[in-house]
mmCIF file of C-alpha atoms and ligand atoms in Angstrom:
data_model
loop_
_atom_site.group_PDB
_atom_site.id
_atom_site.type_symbol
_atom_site.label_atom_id
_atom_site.label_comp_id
_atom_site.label_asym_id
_atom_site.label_seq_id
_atom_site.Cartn_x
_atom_site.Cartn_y
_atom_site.Cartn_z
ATOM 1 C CA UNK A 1479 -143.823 -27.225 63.924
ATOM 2 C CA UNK A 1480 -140.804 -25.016 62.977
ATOM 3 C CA UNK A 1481 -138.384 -23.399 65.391
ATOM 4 C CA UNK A 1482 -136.325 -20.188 64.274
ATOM 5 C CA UNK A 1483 -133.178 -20.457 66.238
ATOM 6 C CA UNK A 1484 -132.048 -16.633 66.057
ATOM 7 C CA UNK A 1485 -127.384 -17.096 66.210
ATOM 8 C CA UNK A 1486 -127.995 -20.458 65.815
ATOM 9 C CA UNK A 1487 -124.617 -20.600 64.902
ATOM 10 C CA UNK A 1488 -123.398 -18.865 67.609
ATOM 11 C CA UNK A 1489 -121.811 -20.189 70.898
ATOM 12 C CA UNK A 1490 -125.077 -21.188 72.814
ATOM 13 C CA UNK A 1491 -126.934 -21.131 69.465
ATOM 14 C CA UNK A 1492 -125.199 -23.999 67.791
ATOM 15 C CA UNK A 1493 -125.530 -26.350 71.342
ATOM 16 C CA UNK A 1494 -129.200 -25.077 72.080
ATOM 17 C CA UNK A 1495 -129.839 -26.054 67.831
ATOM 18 C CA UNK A 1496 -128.374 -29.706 68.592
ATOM 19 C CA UNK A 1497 -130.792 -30.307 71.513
ATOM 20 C CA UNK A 1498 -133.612 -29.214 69.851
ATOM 21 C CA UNK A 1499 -132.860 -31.130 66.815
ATOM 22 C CA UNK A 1500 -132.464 -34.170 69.251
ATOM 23 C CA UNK A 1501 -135.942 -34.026 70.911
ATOM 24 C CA UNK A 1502 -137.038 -33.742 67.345
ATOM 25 C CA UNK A 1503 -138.274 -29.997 66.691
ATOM 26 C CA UNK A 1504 -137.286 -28.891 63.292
ATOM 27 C CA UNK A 1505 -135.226 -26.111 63.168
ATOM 28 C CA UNK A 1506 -134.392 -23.474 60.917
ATOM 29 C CA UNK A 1507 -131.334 -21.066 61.919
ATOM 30 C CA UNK A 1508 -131.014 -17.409 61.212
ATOM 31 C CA UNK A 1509 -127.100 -15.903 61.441
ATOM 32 C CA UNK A 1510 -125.710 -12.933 59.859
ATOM 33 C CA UNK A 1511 -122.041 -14.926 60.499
ATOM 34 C CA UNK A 1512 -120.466 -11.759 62.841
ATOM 35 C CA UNK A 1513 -119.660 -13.824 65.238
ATOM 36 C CA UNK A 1514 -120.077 -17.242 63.891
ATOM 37 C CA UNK A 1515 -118.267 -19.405 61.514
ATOM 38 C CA UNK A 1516 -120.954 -21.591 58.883
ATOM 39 C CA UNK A 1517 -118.557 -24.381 59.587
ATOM 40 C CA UNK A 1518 -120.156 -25.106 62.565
ATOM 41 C CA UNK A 1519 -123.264 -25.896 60.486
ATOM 42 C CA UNK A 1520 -121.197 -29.022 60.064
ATOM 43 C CA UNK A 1521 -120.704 -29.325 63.269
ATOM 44 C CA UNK A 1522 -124.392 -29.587 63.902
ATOM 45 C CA UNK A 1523 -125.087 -31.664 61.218
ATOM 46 C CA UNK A 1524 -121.994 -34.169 62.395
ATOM 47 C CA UNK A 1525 -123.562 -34.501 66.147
ATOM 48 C CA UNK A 1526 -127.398 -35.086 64.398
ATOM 49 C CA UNK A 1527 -127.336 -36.048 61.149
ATOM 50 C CA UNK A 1528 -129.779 -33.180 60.590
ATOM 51 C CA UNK A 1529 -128.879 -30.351 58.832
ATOM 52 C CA UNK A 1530 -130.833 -27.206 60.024
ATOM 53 C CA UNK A 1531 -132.077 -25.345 56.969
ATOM 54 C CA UNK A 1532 -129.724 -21.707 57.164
ATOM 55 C CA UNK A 1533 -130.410 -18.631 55.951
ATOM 56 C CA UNK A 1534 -127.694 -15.997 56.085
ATOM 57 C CA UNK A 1535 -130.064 -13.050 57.244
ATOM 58 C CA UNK A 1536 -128.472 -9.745 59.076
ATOM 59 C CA UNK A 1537 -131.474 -9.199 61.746
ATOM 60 C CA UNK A 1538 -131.328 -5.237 61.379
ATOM 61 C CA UNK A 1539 -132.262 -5.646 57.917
ATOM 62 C CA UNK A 1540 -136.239 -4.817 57.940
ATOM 63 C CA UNK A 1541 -137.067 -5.833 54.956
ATOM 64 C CA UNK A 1542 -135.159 -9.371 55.002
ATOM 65 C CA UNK A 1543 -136.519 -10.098 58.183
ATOM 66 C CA UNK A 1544 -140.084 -9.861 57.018
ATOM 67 C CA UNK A 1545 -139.277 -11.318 53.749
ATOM 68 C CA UNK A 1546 -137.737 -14.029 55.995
ATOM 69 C CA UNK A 1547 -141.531 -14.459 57.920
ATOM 70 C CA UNK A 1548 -143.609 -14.305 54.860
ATOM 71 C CA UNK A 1549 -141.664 -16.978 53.265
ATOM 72 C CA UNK A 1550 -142.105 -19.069 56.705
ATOM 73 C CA UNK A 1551 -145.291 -18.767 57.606
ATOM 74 C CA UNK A 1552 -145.304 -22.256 59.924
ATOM 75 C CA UNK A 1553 -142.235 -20.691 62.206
ATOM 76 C CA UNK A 1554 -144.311 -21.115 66.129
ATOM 77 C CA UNK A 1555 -141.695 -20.690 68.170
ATOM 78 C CA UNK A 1556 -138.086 -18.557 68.086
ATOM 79 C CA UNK A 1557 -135.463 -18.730 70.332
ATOM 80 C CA UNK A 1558 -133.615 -15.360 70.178
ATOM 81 C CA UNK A 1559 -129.896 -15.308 70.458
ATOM 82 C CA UNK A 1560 -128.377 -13.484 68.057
ATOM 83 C CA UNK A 1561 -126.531 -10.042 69.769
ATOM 84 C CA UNK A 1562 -123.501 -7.886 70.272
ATOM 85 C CA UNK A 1563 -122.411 -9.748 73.609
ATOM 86 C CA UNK A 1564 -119.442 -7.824 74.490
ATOM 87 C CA UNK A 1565 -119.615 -5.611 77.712
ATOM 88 C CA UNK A 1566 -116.130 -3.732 76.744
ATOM 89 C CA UNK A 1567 -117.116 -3.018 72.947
ATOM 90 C CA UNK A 1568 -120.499 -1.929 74.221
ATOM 91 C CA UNK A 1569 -119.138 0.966 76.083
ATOM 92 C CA UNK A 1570 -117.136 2.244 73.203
ATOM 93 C CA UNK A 1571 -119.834 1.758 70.771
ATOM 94 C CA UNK A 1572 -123.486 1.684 72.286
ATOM 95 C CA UNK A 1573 -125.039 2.882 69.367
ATOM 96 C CA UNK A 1574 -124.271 -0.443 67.403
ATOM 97 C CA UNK A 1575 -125.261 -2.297 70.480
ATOM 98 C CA UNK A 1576 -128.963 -0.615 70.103
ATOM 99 C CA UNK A 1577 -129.309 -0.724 66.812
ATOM 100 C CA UNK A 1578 -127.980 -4.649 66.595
ATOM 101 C CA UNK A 1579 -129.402 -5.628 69.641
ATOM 102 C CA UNK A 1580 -132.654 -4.009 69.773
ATOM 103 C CA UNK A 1581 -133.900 -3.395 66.136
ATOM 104 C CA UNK A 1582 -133.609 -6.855 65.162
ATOM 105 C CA UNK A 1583 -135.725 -7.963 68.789
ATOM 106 C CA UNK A 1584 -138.143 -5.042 67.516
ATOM 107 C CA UNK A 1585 -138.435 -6.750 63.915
ATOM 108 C CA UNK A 1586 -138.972 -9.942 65.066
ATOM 109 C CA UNK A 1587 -141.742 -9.528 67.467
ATOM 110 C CA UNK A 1588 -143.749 -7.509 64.611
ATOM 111 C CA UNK A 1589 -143.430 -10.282 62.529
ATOM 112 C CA UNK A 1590 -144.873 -12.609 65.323
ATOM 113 C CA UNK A 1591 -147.858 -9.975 66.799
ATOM 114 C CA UNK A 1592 -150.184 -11.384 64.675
ATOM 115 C CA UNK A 1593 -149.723 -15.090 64.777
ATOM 116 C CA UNK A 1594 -152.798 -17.094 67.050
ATOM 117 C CA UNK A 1595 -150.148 -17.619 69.225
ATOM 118 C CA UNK A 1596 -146.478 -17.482 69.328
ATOM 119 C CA UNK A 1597 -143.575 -18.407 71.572
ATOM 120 C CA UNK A 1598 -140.722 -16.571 72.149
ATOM 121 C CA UNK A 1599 -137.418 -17.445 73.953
ATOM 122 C CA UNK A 1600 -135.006 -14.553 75.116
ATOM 123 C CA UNK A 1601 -131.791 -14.827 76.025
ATOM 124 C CA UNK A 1602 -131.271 -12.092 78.639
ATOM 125 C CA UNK A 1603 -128.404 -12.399 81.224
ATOM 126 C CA UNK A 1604 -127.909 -12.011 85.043
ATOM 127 C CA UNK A 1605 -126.275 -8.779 84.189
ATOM 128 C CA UNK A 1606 -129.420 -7.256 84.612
ATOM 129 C CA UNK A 1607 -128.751 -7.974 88.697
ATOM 130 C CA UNK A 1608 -125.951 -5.615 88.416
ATOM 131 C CA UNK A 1609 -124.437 -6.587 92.379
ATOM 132 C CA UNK A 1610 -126.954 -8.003 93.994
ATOM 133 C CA UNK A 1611 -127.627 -7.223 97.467
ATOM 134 C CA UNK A 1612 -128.127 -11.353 98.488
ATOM 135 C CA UNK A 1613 -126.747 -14.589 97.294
ATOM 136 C CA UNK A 1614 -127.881 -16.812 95.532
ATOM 137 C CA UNK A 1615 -129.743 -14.482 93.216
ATOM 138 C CA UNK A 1616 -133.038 -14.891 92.660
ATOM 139 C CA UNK A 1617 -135.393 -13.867 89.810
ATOM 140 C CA UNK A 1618 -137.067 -11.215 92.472
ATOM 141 C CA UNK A 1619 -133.691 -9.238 92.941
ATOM 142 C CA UNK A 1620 -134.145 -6.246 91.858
ATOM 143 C CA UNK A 1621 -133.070 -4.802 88.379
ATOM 144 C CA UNK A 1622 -129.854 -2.552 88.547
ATOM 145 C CA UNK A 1623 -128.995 0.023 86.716
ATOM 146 C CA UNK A 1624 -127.075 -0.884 83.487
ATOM 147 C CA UNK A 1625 -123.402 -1.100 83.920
ATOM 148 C CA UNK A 1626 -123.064 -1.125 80.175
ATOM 149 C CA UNK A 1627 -124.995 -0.888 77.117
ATOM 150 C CA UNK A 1628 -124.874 -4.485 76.360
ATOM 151 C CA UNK A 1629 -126.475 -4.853 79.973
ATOM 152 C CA UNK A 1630 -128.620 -2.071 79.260
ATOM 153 C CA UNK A 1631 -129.527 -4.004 75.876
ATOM 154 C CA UNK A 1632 -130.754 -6.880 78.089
ATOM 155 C CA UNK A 1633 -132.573 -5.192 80.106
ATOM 156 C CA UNK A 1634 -134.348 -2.657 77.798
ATOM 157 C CA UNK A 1635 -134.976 -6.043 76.007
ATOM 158 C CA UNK A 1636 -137.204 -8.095 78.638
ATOM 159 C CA UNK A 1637 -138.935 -4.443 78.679
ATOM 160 C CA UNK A 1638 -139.784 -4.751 75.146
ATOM 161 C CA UNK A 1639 -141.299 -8.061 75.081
ATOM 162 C CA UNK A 1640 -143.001 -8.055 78.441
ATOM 163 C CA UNK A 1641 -144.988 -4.444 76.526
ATOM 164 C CA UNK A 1642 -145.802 -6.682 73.528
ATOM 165 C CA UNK A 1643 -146.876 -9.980 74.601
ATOM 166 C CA UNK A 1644 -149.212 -8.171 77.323
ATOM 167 C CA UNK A 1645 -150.964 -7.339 74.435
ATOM 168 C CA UNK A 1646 -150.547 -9.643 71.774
ATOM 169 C CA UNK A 1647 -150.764 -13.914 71.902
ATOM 170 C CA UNK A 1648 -146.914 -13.765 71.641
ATOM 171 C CA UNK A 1649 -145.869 -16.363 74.872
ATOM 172 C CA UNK A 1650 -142.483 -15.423 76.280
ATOM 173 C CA UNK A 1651 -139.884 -17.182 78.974
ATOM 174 C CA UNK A 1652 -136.802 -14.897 79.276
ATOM 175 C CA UNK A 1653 -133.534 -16.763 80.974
ATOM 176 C CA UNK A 1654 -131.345 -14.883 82.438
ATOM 177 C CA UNK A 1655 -128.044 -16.928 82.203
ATOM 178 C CA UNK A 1656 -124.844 -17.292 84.123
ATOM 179 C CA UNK A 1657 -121.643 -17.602 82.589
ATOM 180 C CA UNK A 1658 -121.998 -20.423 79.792
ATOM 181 C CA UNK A 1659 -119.044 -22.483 79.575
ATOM 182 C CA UNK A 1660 -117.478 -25.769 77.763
ATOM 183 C CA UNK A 1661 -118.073 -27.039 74.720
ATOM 184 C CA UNK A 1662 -120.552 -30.087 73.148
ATOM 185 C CA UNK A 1663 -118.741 -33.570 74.282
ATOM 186 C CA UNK A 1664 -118.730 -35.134 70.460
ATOM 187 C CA UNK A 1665 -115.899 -32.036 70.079
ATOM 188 C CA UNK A 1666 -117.344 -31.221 67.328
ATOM 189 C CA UNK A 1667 -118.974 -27.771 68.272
ATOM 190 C CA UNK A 1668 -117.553 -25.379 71.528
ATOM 191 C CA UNK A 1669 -116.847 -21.922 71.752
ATOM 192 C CA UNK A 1670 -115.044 -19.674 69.070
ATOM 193 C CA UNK A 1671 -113.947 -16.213 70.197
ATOM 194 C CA UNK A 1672 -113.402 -13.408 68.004
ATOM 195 C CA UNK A 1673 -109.977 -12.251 68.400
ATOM 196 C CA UNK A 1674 -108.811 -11.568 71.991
ATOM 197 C CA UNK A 1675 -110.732 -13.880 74.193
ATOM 198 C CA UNK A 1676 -113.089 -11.359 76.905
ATOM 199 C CA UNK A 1677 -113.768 -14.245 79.135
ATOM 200 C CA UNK A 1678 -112.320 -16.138 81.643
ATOM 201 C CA UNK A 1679 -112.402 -19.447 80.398
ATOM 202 C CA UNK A 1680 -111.524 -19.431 76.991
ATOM 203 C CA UNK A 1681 -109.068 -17.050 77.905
ATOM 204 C CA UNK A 1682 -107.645 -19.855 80.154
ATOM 205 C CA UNK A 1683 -107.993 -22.496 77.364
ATOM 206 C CA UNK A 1684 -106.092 -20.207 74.558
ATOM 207 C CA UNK A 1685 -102.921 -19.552 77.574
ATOM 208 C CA UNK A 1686 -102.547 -23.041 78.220
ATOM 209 C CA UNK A 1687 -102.262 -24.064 74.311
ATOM 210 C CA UNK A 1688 -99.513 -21.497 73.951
ATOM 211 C CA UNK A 1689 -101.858 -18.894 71.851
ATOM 212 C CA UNK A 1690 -101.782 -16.260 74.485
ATOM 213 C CA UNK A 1691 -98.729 -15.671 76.947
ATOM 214 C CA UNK A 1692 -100.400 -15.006 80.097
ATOM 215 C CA UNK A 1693 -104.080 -15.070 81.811
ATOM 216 C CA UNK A 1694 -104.235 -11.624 83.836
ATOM 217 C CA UNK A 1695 -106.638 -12.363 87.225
ATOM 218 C CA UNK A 1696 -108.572 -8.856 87.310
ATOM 219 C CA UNK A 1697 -107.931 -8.453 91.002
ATOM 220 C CA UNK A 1698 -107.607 -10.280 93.690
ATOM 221 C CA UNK A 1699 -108.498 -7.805 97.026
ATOM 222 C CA UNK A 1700 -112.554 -8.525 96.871
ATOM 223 C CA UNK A 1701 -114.317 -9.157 99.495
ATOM 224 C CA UNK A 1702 -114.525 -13.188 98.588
ATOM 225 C CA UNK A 1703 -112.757 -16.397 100.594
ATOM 226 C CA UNK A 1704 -109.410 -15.757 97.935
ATOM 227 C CA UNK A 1705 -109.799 -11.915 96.816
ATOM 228 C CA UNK A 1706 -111.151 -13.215 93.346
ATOM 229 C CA UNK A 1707 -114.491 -12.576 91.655
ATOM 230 C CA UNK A 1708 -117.039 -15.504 92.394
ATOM 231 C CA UNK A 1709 -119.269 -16.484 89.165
ATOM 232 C CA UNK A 1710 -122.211 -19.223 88.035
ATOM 233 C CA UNK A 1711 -120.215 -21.082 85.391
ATOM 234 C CA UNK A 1712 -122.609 -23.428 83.673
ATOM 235 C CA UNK A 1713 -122.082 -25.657 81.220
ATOM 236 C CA UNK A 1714 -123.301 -24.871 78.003
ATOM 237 C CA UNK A 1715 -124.810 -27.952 77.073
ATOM 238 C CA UNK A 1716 -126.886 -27.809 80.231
ATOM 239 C CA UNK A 1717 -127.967 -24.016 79.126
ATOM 240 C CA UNK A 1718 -128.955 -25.382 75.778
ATOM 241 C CA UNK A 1719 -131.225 -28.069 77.178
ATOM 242 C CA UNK A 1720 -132.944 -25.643 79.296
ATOM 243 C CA UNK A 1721 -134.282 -23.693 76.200
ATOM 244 C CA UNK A 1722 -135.760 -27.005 75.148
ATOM 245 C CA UNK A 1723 -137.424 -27.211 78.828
ATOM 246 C CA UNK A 1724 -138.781 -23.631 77.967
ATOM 247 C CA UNK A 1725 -139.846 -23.917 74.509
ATOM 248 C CA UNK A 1726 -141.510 -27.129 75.764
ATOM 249 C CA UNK A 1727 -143.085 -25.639 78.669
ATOM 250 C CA UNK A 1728 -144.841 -22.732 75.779
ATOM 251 C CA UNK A 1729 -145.513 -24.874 72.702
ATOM 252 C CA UNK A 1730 -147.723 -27.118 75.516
ATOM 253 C CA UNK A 1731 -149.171 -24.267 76.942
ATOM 254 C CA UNK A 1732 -148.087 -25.137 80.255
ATOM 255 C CA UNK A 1733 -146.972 -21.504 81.063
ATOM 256 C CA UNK A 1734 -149.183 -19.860 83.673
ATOM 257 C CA UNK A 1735 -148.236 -16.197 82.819
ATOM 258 C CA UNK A 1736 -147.528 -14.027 79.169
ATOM 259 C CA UNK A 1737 -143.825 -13.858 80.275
ATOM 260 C CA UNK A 1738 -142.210 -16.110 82.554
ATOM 261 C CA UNK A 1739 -138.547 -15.298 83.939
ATOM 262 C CA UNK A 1740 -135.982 -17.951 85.118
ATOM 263 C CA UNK A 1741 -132.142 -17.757 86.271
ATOM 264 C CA UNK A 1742 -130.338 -20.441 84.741
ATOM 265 C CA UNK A 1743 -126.919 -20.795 86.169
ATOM 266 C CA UNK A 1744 -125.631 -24.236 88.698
ATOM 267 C CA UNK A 1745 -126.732 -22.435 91.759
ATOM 268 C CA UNK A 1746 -122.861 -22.683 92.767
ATOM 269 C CA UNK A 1747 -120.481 -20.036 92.908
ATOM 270 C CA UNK A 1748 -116.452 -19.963 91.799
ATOM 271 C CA UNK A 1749 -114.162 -18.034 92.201
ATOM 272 C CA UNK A 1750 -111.711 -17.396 89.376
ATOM 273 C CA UNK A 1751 -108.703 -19.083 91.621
ATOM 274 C CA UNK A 1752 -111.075 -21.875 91.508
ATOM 275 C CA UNK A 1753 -111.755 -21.914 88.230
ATOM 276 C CA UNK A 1754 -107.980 -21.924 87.780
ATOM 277 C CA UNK A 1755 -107.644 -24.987 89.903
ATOM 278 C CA UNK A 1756 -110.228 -26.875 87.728
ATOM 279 C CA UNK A 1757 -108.542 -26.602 85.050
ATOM 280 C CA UNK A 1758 -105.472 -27.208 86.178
ATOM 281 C CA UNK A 1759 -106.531 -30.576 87.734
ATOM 282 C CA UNK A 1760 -108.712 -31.475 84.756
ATOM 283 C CA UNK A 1761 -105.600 -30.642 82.311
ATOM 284 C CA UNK A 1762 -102.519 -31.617 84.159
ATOM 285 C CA UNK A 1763 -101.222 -28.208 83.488
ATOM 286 C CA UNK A 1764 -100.004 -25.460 85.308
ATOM 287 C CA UNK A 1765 -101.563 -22.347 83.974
ATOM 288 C CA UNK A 1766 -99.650 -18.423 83.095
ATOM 289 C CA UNK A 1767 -101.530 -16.201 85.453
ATOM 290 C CA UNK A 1768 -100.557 -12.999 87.032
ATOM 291 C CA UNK A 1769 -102.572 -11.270 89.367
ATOM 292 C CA UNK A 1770 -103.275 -7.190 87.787
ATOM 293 C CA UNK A 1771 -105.650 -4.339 88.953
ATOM 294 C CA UNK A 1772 -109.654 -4.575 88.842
ATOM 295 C CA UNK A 1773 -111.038 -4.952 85.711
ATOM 296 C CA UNK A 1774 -114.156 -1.821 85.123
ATOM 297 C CA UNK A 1775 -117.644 -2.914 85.816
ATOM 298 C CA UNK A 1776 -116.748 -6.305 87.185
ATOM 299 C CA UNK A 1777 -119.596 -7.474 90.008
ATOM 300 C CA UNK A 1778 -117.686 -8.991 93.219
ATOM 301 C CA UNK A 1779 -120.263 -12.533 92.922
ATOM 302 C CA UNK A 1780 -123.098 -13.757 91.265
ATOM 303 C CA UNK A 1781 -124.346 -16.946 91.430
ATOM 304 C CA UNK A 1782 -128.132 -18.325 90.675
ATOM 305 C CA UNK A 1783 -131.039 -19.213 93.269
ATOM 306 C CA UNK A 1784 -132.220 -22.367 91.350
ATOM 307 C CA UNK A 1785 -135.015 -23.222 93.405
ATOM 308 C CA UNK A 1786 -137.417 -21.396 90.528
ATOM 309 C CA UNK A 1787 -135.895 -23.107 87.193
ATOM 310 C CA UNK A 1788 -135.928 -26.432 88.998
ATOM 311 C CA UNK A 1789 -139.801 -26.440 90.740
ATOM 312 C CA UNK A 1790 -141.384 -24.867 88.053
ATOM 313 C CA UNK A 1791 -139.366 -25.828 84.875
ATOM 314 C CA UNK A 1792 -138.188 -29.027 85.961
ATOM 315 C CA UNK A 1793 -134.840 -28.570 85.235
ATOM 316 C CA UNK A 1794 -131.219 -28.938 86.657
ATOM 317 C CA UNK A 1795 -127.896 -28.474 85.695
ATOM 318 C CA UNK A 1796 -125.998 -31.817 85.187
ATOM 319 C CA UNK A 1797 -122.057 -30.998 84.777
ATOM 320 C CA UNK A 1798 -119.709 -30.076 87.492
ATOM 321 C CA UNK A 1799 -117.246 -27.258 87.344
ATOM 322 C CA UNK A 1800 -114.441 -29.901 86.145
ATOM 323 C CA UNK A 1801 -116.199 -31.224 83.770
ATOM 324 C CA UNK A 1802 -116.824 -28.117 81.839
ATOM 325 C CA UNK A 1803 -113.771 -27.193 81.783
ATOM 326 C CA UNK A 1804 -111.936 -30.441 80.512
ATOM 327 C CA UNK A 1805 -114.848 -29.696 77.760
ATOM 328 C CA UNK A 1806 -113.722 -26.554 77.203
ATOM 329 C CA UNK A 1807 -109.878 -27.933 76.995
ATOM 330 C CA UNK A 1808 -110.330 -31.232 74.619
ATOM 331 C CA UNK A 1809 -112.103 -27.953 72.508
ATOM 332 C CA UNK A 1810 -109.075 -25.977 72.313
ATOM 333 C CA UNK A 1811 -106.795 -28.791 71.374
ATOM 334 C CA UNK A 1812 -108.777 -30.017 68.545
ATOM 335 C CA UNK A 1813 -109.523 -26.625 66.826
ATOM 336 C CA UNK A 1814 -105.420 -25.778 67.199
ATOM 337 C CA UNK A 1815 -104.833 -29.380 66.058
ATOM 338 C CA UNK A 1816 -106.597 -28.589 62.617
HETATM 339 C C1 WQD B 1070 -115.597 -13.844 84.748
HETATM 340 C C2 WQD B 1070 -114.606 -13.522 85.844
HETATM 341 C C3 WQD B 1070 -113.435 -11.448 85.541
HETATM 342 C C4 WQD B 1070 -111.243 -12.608 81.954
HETATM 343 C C5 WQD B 1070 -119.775 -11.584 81.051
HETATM 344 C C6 WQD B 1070 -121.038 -10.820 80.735
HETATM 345 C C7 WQD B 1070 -122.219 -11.762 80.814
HETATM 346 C C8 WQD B 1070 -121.987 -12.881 79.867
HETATM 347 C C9 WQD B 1070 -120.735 -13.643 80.305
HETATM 348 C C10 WQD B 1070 -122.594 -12.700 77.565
HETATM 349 C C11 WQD B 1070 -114.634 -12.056 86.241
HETATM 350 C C12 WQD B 1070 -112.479 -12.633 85.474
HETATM 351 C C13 WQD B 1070 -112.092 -12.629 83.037
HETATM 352 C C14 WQD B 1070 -109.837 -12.515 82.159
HETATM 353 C C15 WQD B 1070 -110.210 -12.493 84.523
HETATM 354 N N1 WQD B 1070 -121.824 -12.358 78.561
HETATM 355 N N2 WQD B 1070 -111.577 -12.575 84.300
HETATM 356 N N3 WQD B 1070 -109.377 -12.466 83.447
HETATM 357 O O1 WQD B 1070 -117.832 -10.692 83.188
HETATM 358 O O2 WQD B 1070 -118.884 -12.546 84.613
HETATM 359 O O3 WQD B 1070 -119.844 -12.018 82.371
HETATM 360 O O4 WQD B 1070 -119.636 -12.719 80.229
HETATM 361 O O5 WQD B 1070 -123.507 -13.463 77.551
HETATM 362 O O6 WQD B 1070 -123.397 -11.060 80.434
HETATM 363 O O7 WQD B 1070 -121.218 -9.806 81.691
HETATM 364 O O8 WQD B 1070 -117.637 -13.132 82.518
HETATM 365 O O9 WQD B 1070 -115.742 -14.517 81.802
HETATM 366 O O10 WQD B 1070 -115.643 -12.009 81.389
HETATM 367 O O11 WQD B 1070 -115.389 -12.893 83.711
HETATM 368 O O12 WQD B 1070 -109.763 -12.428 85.686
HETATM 369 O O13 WQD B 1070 -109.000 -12.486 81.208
HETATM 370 O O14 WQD B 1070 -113.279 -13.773 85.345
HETATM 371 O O15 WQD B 1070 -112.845 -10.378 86.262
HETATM 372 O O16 WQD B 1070 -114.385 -11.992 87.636
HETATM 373 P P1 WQD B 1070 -118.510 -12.023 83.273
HETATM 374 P P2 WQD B 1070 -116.057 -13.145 82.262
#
């Protein structure tokens, strides 16, 4: 049975391909390399000793995509990742957040309509939750209105499957993730920002090795225990061995509905002085942070319920906050090493 890993080379990709590959699915990656480097094919291959079979495909290409399908006609289950991720660049450019984000979903679910049954993995995010009223979030909290396109992306997303596999055999588990974190623990595959780091922790990572000056806290006067934003971080190995869970949970037909949602986070909440603290203890360093205005769009806290992934998907995260992030550091210092 073949498994099309959508960004497979791609943060969560690339971690999500390695545990697959491990519990012995055969995989076959799709990235268009915008936010990937094929190096990490290597990377893959170096943890496995399998090298996925890759096909350099841009997903808004039509044609490619069902070029792609007709030339794989034994593919049975995807997991989708590949997307414009960025909430900032989504403001100033929605349009190639639709296009990217949506037209390629749209072209892959044609191309899996007609199959006697397929499964389908989504990665959606608990941006969808906007604030939510209650902590720990569950998967019942009510959608918010988009704060961005990429969040809007998300959501109009779910939307888009839920239509089609109500009337199609297409078999769908969206997870709506926290804030992935870390990197694989062989160091030989982590996270790889484009440019200017948008999140906290790499951001963190790239200060303390001396690429960036100074981390700037987005605020510190919310209404938390120390003023800072609270957030799920979960480590992104644990994220990647939940989609196995999932695709599992489909390919044995153990699903009891067409689309099945599940909040994947640690169920525990930090703030970003926390996070700050981690590292520091973890590192032995003393990090450059200053403390600077609100940051648009930012939620005060959001953290995952977990009673739902862990009854009914049997899963749990494993790694603690410290751990993750002394991932996340030996990371840093090997790619800068090179
Ligand atoms: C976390 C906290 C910031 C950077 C976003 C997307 C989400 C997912 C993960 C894609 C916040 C603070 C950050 C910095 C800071 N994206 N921060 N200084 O915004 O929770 O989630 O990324 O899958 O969908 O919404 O993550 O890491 O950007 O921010 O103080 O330089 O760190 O204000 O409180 P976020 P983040």
């Amino acid at each position: 049975m073949q498994i099309l890993v959508t960004g497979g080379l791609g943060f969560i990709g690339s971690h999500t391909v390695v545990e697959l590959q491990n519990k012995g699915f055969d995989v076959v990656v799709i990235d268009n390399l915008s936010n990937a480097s094929i190096h990490v094919l290597d990377g893959i291959t170096a943890i496995t000793g399998k090298k996925p079979e890759f096909y350099n495909i841009d997903l808004r290409d039509k044609d490619l995509v069902f070029d792609f399908f007709n030339q794989n006609p034994d593919i049975e289950g995807v997991i989708h990742f590949a997307a414009s991720k960025a909430v900032g660049e989504s403001v100033k450019n929605p349009l190639l957040y639709y296009e990217n984000n949506l037209n390629s979903l749209v072209y892959l679910l044609q191309n899996l309509q007609d199959k006697a049954r397929a499964n389908f993995i989504f990665s959606s995010s608990c941006t969808v939750y906007g604030q939510a009223a209650q902590m720990p979030i569950t998967e019942n909290a009510p959608i918010q209105p988009a704060l961005s396109p990429y969040g809007n992306t998300k959501q109009i997303g779910e939307e888009i499957i839920t239509d089609t596999a109500n009337v199609t055999n297409i078999h769908a588990i969206l997870l709506r993730y926290f804030n992935p974190i870390g990197s694989h623990p062989s160091v030989q595959i982590g996270e790889l920002p484009n440019g200017v780091p948008q999140n906290l922790v790499p951001f963190i990572t790239q200060t303390a090795i001396g690429l960036r000056e100074q981390l700037s806290v987005y605020g510190d006067d919310y209404d938390t225990a120390d003023g800072t934003c609270i957030r799920d971080y979960i480590h992104v190995v644990d994220l990647a061995k939940a989609h196995v869970v999932a695709l599992e949970r489909l390919v044995h037909k153990k699903n009891t509905e067409k689309v099945e949602i599940f909040n994947v986070g640690t169920g525990t909440g930090s703030s970003v002085l926390e996070v700050i603290s981690a590292f520091e203890e973890v590192s032995g360093k003393k990090l450059n942070y200053k403390i600077v205005e609100r940051r648009e769009g930012d939620v005060t806290e959001a953290y995952a319920n977990t009673d739902k992934v862990h009854s009914v998907l049997g899963w749990k995260a494993e790694s603690t906050l410290k751990q993750a992030m002394e991932s996340a550091w030996l990371w840093e210092q090997k790619i800068r090493s090179k």
